[in-house]
PDB file of C-alpha atoms in Angstrom:
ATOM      1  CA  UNK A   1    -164.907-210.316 115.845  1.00  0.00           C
ATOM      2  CA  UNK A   2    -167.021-209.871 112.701  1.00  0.00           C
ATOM      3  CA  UNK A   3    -169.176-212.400 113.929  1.00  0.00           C
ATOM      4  CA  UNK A   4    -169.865-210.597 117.308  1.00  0.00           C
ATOM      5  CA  UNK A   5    -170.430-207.111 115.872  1.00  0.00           C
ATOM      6  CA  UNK A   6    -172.826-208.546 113.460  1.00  0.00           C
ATOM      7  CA  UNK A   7    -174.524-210.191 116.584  1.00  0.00           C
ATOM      8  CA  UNK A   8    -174.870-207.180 118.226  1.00  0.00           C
ATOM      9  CA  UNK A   9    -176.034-205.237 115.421  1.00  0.00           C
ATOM     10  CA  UNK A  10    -178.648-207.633 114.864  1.00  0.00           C
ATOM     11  CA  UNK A  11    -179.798-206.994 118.596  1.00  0.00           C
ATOM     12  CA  UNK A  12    -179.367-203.151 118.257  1.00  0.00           C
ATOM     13  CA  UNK A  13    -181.973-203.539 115.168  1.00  0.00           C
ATOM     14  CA  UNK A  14    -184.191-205.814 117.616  1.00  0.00           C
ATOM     15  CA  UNK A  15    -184.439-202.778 120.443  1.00  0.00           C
ATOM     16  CA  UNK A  16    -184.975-199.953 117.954  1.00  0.00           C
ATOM     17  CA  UNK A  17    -187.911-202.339 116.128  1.00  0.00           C
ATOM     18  CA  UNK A  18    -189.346-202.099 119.451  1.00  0.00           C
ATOM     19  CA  UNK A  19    -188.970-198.291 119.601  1.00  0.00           C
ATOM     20  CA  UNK A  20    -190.550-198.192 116.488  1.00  0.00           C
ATOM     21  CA  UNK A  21    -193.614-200.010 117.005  1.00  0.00           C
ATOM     22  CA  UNK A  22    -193.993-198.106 120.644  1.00  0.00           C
ATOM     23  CA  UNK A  23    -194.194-194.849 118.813  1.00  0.00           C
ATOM     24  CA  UNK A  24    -196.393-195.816 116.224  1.00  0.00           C
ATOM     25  CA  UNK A  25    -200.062-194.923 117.253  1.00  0.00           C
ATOM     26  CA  UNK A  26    -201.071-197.921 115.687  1.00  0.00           C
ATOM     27  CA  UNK A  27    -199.807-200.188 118.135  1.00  0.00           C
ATOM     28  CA  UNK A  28    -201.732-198.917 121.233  1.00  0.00           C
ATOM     29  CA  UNK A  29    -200.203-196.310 122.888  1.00  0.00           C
ATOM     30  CA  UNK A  30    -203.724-194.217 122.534  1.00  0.00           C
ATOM     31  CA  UNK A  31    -205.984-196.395 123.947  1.00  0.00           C
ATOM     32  CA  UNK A  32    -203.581-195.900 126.581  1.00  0.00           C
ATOM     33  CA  UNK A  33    -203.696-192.356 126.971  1.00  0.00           C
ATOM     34  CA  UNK A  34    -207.766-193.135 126.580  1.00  0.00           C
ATOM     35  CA  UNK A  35    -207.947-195.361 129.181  1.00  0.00           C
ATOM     36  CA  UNK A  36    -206.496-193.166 131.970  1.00  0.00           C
ATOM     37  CA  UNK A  37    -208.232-190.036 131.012  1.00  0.00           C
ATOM     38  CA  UNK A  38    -211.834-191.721 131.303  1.00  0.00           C
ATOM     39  CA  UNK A  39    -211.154-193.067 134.635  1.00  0.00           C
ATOM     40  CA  UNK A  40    -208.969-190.128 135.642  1.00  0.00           C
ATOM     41  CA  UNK A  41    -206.145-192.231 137.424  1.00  0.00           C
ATOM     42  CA  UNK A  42    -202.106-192.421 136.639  1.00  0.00           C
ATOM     43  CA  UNK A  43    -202.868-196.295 137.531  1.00  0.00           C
ATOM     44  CA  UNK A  44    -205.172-196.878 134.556  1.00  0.00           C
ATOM     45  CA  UNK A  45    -202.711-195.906 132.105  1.00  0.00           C
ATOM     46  CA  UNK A  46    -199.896-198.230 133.914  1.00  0.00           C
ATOM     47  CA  UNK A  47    -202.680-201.251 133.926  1.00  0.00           C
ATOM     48  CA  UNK A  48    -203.631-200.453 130.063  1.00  0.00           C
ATOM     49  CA  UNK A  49    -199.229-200.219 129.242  1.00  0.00           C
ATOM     50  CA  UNK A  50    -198.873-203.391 130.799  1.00  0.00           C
ATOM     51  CA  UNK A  51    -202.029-205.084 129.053  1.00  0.00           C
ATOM     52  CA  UNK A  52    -200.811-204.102 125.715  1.00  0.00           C
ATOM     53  CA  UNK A  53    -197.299-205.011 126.056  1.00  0.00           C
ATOM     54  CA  UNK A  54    -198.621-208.500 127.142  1.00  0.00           C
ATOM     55  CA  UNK A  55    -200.298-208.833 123.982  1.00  0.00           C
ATOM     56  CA  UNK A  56    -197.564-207.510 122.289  1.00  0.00           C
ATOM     57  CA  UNK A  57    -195.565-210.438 123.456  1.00  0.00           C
ATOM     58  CA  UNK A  58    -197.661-213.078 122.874  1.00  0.00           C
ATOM     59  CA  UNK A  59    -197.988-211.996 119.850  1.00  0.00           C
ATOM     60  CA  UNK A  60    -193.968-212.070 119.219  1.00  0.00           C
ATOM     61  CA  UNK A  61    -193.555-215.207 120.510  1.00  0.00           C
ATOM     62  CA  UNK A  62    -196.800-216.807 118.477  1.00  0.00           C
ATOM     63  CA  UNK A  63    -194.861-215.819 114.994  1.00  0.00           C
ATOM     64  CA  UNK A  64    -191.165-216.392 116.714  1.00  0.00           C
ATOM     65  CA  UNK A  65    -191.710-219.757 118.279  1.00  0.00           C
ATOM     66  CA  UNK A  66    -192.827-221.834 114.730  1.00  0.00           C
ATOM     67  CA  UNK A  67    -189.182-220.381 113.011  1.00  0.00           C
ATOM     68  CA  UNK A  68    -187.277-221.587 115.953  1.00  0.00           C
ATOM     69  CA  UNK A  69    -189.074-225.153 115.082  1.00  0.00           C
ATOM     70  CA  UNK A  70    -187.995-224.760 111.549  1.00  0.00           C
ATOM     71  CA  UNK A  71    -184.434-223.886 112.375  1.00  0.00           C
ATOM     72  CA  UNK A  72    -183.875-227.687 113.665  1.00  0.00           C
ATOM     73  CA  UNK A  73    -183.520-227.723 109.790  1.00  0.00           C
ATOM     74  CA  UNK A  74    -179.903-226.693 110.481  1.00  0.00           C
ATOM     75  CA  UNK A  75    -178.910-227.453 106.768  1.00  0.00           C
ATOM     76  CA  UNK A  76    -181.923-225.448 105.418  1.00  0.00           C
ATOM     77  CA  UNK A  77    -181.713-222.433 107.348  1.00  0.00           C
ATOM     78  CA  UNK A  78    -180.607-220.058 104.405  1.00  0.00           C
ATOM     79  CA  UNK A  79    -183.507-221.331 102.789  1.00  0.00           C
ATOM     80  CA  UNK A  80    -186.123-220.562 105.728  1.00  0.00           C
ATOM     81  CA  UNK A  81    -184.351-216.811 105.951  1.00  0.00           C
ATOM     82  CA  UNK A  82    -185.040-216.360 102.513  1.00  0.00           C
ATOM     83  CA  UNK A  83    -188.276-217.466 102.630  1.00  0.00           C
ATOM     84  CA  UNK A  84    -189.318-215.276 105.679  1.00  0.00           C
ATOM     85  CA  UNK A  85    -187.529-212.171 103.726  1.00  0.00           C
ATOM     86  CA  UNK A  86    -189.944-212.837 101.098  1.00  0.00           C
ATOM     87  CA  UNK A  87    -192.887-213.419 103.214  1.00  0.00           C
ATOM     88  CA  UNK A  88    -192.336-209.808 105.142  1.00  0.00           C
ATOM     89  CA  UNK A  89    -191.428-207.821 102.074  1.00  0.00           C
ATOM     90  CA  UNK A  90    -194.755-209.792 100.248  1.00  0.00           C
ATOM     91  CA  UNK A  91    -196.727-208.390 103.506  1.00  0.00           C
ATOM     92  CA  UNK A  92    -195.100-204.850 102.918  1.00  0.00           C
ATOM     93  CA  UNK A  93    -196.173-204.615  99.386  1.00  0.00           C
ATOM     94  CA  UNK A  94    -199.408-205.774 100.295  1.00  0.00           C
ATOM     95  CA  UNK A  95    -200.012-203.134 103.457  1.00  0.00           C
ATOM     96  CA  UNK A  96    -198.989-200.709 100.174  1.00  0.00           C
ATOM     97  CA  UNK A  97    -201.854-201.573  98.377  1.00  0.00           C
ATOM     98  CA  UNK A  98    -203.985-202.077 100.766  1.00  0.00           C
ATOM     99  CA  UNK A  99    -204.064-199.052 103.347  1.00  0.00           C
ATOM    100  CA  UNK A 100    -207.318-200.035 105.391  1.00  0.00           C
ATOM    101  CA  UNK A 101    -207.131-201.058 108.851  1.00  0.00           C
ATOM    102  CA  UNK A 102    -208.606-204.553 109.610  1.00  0.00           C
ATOM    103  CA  UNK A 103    -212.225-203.979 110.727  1.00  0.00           C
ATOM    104  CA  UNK A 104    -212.241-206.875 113.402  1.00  0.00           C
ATOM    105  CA  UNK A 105    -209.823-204.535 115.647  1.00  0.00           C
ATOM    106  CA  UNK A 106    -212.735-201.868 115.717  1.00  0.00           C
ATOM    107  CA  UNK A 107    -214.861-204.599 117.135  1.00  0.00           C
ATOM    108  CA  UNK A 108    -212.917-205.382 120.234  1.00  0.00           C
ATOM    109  CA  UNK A 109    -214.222-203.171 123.372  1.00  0.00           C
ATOM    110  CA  UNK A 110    -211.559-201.317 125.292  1.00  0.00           C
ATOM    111  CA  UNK A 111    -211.796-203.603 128.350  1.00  0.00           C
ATOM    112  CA  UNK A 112    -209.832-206.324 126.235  1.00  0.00           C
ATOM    113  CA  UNK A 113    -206.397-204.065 125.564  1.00  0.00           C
ATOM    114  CA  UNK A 114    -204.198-207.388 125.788  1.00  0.00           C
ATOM    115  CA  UNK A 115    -206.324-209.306 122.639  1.00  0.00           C
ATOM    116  CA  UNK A 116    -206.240-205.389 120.616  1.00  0.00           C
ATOM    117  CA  UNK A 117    -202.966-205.395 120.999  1.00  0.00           C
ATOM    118  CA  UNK A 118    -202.265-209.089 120.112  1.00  0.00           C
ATOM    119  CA  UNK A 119    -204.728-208.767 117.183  1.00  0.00           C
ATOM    120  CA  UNK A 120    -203.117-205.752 116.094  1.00  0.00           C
ATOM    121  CA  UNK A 121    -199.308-206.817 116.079  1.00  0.00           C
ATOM    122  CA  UNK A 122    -200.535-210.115 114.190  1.00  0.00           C
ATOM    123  CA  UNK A 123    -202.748-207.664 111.761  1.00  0.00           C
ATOM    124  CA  UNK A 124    -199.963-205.481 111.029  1.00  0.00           C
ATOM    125  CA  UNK A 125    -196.608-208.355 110.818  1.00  0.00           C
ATOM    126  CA  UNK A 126    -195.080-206.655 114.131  1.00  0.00           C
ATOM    127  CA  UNK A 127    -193.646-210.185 114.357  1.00  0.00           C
ATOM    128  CA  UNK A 128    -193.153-210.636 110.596  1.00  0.00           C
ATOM    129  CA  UNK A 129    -190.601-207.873 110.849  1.00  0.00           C
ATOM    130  CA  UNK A 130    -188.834-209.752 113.782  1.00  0.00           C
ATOM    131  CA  UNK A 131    -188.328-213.077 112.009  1.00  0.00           C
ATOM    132  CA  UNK A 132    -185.800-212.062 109.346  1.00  0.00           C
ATOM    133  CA  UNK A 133    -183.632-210.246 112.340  1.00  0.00           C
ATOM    134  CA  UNK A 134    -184.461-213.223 114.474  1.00  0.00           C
ATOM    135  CA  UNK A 135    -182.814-215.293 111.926  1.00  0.00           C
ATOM    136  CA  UNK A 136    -180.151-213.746 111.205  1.00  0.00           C
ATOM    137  CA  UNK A 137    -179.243-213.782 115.131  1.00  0.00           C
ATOM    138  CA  UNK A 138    -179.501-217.998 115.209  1.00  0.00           C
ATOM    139  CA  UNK A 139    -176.754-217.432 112.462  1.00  0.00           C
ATOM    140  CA  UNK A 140    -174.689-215.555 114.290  1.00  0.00           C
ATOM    141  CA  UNK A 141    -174.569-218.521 117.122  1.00  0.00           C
ATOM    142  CA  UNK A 142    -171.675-220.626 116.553  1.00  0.00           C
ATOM    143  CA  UNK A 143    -173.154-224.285 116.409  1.00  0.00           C
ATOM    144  CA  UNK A 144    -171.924-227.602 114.718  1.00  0.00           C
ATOM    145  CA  UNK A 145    -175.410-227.993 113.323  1.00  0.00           C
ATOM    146  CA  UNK A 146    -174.130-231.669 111.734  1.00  0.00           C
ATOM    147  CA  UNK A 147    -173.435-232.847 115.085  1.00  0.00           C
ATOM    148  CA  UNK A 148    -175.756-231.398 117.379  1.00  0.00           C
ATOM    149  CA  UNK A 149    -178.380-232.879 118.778  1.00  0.00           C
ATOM    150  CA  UNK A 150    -182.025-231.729 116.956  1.00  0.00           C
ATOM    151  CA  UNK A 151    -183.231-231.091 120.808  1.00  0.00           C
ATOM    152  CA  UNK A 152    -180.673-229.032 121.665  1.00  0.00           C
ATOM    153  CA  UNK A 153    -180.839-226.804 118.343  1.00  0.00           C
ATOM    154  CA  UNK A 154    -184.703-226.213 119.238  1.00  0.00           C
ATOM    155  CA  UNK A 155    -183.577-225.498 122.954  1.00  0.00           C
ATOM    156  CA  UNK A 156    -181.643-222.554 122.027  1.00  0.00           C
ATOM    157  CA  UNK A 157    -183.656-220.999 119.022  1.00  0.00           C
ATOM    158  CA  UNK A 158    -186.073-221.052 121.488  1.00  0.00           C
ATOM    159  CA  UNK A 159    -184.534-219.087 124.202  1.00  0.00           C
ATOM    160  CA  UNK A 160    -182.983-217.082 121.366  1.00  0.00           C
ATOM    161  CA  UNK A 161    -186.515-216.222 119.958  1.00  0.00           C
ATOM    162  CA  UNK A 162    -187.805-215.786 123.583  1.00  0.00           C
ATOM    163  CA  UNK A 163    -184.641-213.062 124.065  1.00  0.00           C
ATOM    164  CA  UNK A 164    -185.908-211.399 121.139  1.00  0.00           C
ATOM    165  CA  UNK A 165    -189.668-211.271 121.748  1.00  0.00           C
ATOM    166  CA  UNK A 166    -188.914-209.659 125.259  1.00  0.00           C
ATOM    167  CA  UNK A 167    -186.283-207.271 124.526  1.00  0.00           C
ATOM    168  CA  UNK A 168    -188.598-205.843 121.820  1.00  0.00           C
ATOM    169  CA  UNK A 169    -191.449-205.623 124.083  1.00  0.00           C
ATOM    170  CA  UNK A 170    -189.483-203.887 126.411  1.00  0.00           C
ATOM    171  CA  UNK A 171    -188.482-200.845 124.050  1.00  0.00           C
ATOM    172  CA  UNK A 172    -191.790-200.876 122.747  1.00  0.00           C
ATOM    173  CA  UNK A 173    -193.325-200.626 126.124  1.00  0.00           C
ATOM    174  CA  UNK A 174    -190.870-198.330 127.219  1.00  0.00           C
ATOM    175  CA  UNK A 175    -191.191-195.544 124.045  1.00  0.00           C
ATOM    176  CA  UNK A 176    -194.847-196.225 123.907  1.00  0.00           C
ATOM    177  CA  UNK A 177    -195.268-195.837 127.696  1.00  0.00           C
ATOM    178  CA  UNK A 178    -193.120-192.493 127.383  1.00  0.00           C
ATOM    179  CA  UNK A 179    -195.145-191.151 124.734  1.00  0.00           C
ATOM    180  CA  UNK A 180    -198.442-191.893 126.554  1.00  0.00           C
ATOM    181  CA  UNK A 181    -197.434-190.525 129.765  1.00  0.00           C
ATOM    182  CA  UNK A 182    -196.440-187.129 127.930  1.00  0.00           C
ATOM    183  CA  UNK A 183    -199.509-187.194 126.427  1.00  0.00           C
ATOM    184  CA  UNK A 184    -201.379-187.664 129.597  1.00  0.00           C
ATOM    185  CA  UNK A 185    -199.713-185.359 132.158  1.00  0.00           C
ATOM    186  CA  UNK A 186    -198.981-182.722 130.071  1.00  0.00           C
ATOM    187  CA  UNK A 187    -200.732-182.082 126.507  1.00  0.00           C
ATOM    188  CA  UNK A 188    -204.057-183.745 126.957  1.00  0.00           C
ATOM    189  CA  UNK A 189    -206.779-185.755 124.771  1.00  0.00           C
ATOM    190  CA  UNK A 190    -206.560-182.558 122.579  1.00  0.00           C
ATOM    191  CA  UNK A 191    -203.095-182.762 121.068  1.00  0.00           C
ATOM    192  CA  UNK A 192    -203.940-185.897 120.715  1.00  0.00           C
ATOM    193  CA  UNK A 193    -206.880-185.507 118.191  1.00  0.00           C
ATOM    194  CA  UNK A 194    -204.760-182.703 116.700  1.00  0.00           C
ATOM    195  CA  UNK A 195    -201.962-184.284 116.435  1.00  0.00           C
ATOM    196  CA  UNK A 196    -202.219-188.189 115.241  1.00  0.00           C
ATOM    197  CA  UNK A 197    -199.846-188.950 112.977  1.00  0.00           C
ATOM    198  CA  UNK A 198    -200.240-191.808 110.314  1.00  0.00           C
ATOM    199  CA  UNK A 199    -197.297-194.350 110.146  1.00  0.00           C
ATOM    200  CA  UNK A 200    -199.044-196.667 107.584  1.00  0.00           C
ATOM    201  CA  UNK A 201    -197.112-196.119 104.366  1.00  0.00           C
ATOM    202  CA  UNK A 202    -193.558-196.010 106.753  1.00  0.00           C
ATOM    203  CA  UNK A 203    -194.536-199.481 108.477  1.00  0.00           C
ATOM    204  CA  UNK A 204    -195.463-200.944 104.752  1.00  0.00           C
ATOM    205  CA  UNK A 205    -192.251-199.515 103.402  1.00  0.00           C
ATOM    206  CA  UNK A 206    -190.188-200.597 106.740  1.00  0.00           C
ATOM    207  CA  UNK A 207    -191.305-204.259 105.938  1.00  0.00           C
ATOM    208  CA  UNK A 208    -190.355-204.161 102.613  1.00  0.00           C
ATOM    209  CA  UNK A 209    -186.930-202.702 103.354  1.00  0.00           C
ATOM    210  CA  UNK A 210    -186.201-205.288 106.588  1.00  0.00           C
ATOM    211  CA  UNK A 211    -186.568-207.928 104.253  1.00  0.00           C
ATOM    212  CA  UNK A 212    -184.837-206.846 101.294  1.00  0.00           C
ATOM    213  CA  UNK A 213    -181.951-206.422 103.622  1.00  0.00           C
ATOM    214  CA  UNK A 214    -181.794-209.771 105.580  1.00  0.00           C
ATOM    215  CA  UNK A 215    -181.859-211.052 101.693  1.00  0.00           C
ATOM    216  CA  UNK A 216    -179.104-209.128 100.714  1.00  0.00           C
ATOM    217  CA  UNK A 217    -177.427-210.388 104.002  1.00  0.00           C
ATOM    218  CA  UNK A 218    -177.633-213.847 103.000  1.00  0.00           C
ATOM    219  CA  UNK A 219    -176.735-213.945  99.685  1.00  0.00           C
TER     220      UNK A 219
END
C-alpha cells in the first residue's frame, strides 16, 4: 500500500510539474498569445499550443529516454538517482547565479515555435526536473531486477519515461493553453506587457528543491 501511494504521489508531482512549466511565461505560452493576435484568428493560437507542446515533448523524451538506458543498471539505480539529484540541484544553483536567458532562443524566428520551445525546455532543465521524479517512479515498479531480462527492464523504463513525458505535456499544454486563451479573448496584448511576471529565481529554486528531495528520498 505504501508502495502504491508513493507511486501515485510521484505521478501527482509529474502533472503539477507540467502545470508549472505551462504557467511559467518562459515556456511559451506568449508567443502563443503573439501568434494569434498578429494573424487575428482563434486557429493560430491552437496551431502555435500544439507546436510548442510538441517541442515540449521532444524535449522530455530527449533527457528521459538516456535514464531509462541507464536504469538496465538495475543494481546501480540508487546510484544514477543520486547522481541526477545532483545534476538538477547543480543546474538550480547555477540558473541562481546566472539569471540571463540564453541568447540563441532570441535568434529563432516565430515561425519555428516547436524548436523555441524544444530549445527552451532543454535551456532551462524542464526535463532535468523530470528525471529525479522519473526515477523515483521505475522504483516504485515491482521488478526482480536479478532475474529479469536487460531487454525487458529497458522495455518498461521506456514506456514508463514515455508515460511521464506525455502526461507532463499534457498539463503543461493544458494550463499554458488556459492561460493564453484568457489572455487572448479577454485581457489583450496589453495586460500582457503590464503584467509579465518573472519565474526565474522560483524555477532555479524549484530545481534545487526537486532534487534535494528525491535525495532525501533515497537515502
Amino acid at each position: 500500500m505504501e508502495g502504491v501511494s508513493t507511486a501515485a504521489a510521484l505521478w501527482w508531482a509529474v502533472a503539477l510539474s507540467g502545470v508549472y512549466h505551462g504557467v511559467n511565461p518562459g515556456m511559451g505560452w506568449p508567443l502563443a498569445v503573439s501568434a494569434a493576435l498578429m494573424e487575428k484568428g482563434r486557429g493560430r493560437l491552437l496551431k502555435a499550443l500544439a507546436a510548442l507542446a510538441v517541442g515540449h515533448l521532444i524535449a522530455m523524451a530527449a533527457i528521459l529516454f538516456p535514464f531509462s538506458a541507464l536504469m538496465v543498471l538495475a543494481e546501480w539505480q540508487h546510484e544514477i538517482q543520486v547522481g541526477a539529484s545532483l545534476l538538477v540541484i547543480a543546474l538550480g544553483l547555477y540558473l541562481l547565479v546566472n539569471r540571463r536567458h540564453p541568447r540563441f532562443l532570441a535568434r529563432v524566428p516565430p515561425s519555428r515555435l516547436a524548436l523555441w520551445s524544444f530549445l527552451a525546455a532543454m535551456a532551462h532543465g524542464a526535463g532535468l526536473m523530470l528525471v529525479p521524479i522519473y526515477l523515483g517512479i521505475c522504483r516504485t515498479v515491482e521488478t526482480d531486477a536479478g532475474h529479469a531480462a536487460a531487454d525487458t527492464l529497458m522495455r518498461g523504463d521506456a514506456t514508463i519515461a514515455t508515460a511521464v513525458a506525455v502526461l507532463h505535456t499534457l498539463a503543461m499544454t493544458l494550463s499554458g493553453g488556459l492561460l493564453a486563451a484568457g489572455v487572448y479573448g479577454w485581457l489583450g496584448l496589453k495586460f500582457l506587457s503590464r503584467s509579465w511576471f518573472n519565474l526565474d529565481i522560483v524555477w532555479a529554486l524549484s530545481l534545487v528543491l526537486v532534487g534535494g528531495l528525491s535525495l532525501w528520498a533515497v537515502h
